[in-house]
mmCIF file of C-alpha atoms in Angstrom:
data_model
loop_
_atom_site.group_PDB
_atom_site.id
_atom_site.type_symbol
_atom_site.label_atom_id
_atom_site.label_comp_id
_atom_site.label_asym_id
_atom_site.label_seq_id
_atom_site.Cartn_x
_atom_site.Cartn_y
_atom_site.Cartn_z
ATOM 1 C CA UNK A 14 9.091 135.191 174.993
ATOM 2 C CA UNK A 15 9.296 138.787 175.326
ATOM 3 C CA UNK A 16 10.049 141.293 178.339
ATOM 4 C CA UNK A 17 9.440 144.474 179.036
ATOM 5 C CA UNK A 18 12.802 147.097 179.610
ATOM 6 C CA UNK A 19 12.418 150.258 181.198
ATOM 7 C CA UNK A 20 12.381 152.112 178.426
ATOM 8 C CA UNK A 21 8.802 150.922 177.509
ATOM 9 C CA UNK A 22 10.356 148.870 174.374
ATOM 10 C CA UNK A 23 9.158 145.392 174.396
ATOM 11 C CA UNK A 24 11.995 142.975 173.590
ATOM 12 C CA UNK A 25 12.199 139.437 172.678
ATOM 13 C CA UNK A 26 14.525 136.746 173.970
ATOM 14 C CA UNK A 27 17.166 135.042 171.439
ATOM 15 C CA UNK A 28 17.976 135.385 167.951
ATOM 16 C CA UNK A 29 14.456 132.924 167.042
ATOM 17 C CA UNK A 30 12.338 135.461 169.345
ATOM 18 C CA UNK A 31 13.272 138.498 167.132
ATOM 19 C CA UNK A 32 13.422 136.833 163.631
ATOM 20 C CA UNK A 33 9.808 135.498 165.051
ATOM 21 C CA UNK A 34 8.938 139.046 165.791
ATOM 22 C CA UNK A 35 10.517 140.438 163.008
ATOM 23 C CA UNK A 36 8.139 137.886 161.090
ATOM 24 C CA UNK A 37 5.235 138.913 162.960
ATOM 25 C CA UNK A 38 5.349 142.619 162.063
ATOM 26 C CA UNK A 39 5.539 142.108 158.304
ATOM 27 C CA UNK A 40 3.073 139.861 158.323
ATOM 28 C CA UNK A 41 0.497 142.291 159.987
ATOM 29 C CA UNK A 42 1.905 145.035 158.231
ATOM 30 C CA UNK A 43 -0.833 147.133 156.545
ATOM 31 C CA UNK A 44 -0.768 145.674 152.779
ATOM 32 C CA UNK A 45 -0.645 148.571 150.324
ATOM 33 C CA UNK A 46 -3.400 148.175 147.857
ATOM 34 C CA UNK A 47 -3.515 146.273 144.415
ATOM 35 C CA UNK A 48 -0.072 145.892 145.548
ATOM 36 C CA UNK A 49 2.113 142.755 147.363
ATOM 37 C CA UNK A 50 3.746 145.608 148.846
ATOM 38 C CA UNK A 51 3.581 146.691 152.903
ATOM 39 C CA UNK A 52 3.851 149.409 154.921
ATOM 40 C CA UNK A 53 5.945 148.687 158.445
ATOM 41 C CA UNK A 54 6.726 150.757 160.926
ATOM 42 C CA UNK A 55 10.805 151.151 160.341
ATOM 43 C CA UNK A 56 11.605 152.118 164.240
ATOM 44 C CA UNK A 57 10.233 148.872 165.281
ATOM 45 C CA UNK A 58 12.416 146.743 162.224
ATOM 46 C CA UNK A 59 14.638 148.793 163.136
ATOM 47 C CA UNK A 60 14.553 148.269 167.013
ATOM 48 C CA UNK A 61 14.062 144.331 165.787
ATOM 49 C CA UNK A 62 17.667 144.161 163.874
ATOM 50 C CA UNK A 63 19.154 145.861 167.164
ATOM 51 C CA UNK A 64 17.986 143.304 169.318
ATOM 52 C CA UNK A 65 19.451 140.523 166.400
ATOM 53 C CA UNK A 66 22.525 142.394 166.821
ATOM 54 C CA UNK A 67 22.442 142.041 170.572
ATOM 55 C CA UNK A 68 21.739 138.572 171.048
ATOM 56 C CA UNK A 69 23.805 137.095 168.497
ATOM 57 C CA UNK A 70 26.811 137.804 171.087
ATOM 58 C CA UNK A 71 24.826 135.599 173.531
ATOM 59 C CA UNK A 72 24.400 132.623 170.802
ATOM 60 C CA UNK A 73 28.422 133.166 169.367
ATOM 61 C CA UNK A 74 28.616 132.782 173.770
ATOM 62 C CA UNK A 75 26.895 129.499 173.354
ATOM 63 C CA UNK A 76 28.938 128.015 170.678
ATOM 64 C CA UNK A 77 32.370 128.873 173.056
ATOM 65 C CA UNK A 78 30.576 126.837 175.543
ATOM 66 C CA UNK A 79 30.017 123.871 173.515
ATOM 67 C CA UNK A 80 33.849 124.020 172.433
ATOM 68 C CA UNK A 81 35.273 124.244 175.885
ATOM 69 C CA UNK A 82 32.708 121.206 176.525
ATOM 70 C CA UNK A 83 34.422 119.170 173.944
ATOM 71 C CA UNK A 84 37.973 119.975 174.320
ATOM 72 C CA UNK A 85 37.212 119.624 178.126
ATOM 73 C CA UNK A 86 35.910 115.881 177.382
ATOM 74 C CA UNK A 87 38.592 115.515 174.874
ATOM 75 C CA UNK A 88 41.154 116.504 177.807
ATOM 76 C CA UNK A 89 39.336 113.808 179.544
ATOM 77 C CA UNK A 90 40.069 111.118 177.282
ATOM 78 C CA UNK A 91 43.577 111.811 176.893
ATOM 79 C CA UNK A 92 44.097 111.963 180.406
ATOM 80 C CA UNK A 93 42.666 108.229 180.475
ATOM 81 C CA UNK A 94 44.240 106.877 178.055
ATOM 82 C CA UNK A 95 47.159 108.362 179.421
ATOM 83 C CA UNK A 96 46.826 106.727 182.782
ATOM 84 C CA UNK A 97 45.539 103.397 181.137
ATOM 85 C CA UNK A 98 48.900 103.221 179.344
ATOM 86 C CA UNK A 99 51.000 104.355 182.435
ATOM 87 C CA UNK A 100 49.216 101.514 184.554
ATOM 88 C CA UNK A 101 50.257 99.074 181.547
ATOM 89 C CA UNK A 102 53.725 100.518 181.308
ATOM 90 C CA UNK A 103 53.786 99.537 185.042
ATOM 91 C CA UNK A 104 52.176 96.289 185.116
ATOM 92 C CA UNK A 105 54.760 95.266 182.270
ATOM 93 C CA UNK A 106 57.689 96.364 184.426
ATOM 94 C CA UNK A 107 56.478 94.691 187.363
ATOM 95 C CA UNK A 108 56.308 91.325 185.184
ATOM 96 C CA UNK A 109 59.659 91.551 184.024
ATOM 97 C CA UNK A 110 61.010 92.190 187.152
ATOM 98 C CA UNK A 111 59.740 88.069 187.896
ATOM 99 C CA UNK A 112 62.593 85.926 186.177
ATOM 100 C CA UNK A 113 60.361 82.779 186.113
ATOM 101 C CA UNK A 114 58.143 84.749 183.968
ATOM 102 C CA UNK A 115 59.969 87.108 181.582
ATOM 103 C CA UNK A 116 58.909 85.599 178.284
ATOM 104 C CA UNK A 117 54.897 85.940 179.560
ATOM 105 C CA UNK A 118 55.609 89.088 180.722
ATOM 106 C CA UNK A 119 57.034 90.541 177.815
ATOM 107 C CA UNK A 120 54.120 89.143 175.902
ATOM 108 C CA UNK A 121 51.184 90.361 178.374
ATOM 109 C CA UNK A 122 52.945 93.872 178.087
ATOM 110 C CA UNK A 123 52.684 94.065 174.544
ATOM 111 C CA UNK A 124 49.005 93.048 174.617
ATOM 112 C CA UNK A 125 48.324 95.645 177.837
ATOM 113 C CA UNK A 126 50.018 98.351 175.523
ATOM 114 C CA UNK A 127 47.778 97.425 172.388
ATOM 115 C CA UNK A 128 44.767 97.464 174.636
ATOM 116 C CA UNK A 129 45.769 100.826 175.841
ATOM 117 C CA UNK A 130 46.690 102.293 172.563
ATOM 118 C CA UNK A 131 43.704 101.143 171.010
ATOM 119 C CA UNK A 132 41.369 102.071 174.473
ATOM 120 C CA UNK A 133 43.209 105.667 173.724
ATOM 121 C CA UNK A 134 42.629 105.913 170.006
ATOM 122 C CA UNK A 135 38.899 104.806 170.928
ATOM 123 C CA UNK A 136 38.440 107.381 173.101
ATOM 124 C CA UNK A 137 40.130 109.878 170.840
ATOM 125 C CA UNK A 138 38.002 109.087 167.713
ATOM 126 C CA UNK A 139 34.720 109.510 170.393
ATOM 127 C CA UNK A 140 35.898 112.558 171.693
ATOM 128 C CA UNK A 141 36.297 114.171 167.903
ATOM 129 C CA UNK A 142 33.094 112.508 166.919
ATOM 130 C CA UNK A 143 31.400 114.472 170.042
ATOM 131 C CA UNK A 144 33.577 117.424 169.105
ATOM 132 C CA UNK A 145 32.237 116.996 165.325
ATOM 133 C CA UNK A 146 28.216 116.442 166.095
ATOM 134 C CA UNK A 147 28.038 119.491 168.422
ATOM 135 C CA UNK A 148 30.092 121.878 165.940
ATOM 136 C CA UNK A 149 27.969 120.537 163.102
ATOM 137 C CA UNK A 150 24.736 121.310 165.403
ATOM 138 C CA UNK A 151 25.827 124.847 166.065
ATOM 139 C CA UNK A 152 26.917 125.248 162.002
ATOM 140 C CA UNK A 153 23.395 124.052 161.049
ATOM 141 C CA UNK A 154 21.249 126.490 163.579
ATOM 142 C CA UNK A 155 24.171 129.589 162.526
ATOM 143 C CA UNK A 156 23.229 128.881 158.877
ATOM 144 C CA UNK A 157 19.628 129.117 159.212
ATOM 145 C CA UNK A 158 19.835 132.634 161.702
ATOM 146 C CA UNK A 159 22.089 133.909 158.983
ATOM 147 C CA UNK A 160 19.668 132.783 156.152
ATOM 148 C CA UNK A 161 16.567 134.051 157.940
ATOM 149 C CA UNK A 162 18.592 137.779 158.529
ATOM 150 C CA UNK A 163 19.633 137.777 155.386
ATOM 151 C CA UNK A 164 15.959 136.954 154.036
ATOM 152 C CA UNK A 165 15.095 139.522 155.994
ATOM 153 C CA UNK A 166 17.869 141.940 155.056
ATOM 154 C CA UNK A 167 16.987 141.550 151.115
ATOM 155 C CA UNK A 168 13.238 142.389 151.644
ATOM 156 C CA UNK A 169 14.119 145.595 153.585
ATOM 157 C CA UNK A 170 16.584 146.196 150.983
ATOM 158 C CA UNK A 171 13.924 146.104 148.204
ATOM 159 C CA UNK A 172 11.894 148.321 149.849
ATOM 160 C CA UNK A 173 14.554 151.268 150.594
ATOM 161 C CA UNK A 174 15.465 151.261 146.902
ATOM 162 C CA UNK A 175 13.022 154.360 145.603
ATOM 163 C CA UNK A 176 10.646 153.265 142.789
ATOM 164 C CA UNK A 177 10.500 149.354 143.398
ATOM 165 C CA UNK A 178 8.317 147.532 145.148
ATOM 166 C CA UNK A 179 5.933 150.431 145.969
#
């Protein structure tokens, strides 16, 4: 998607919208002849990489999101857990408390507290998992921007360097 700024440069959206673009203008680049080579305007790569460099803040922006989404459900879980085991803890003290029933209470405690810790380690384990898949998501769509700029990088490269490619 692209949009037009007041200073009659046409800009795309995201990080994909300018490699796209970036794409776009080599591939309709005037092709030199008997030659793979191209000629491209340089102010408009140029003008391309700056608008890379600007919205890679925006997609680093994205990735503090997703953490503060997991450590905000990971918060979650722990505060369950915690208040699963302090309702156990509770229960357990409220059973020994009945003399008729001390042995079954001690017992039922120990089960409500393995329940809990295991509830809590369950929760835990899903909340890293989440943690995990969403980091591993943002790695995997960082690696290919940084592949594709790189790509992109290395051709420009070849081209600066007097003598080759021409």
């Amino acid at each position: 998607m692209t949009e037009h700024v007041d200073d009659g440069v046409e800009r795309t959206e995201g990080v994909g919208g300018v490699l796209d673009a970036l794409e776009d203008a080599v591939t309709q680049a005037r092709a030199m002849p008997m030659s793979s080579s191209v000629l491209v305007n340089r102010a408009e790569i140029l003008e391309l990489v700056d608008q890379v460099r600007a919205a890679l803040p925006s997609q680093l922006h994205q990735a503090d999101e997703v953490l503060a989404d997991a450590d905000a459900a990971r918060a979650a879980a722990q505060a369950e857990a915690e208040a699963v085991l302090a309702r156990a803890r509770s229960r357990a003290a409220a059973l020994v408390e009945q003399e008729s029933v001390v042995t079954a209470a001690q017992s039922r405690a120990a089960e409500i507290l393995a329940e809990a810790q295991e509830t809590a380690e369950a929760l835990r384990r899903d909340a890293d998992d989440y943690c995990d898949r969403r980091l591993a998501d943002f790695e995997i769509d960082l690696g290919k921007v940084l592949s594709q700029v790189q790509a992109g990088r290395a051709k420009l490269a070849g081209r600066l360097v007097p003598g080759e490619g021409v």
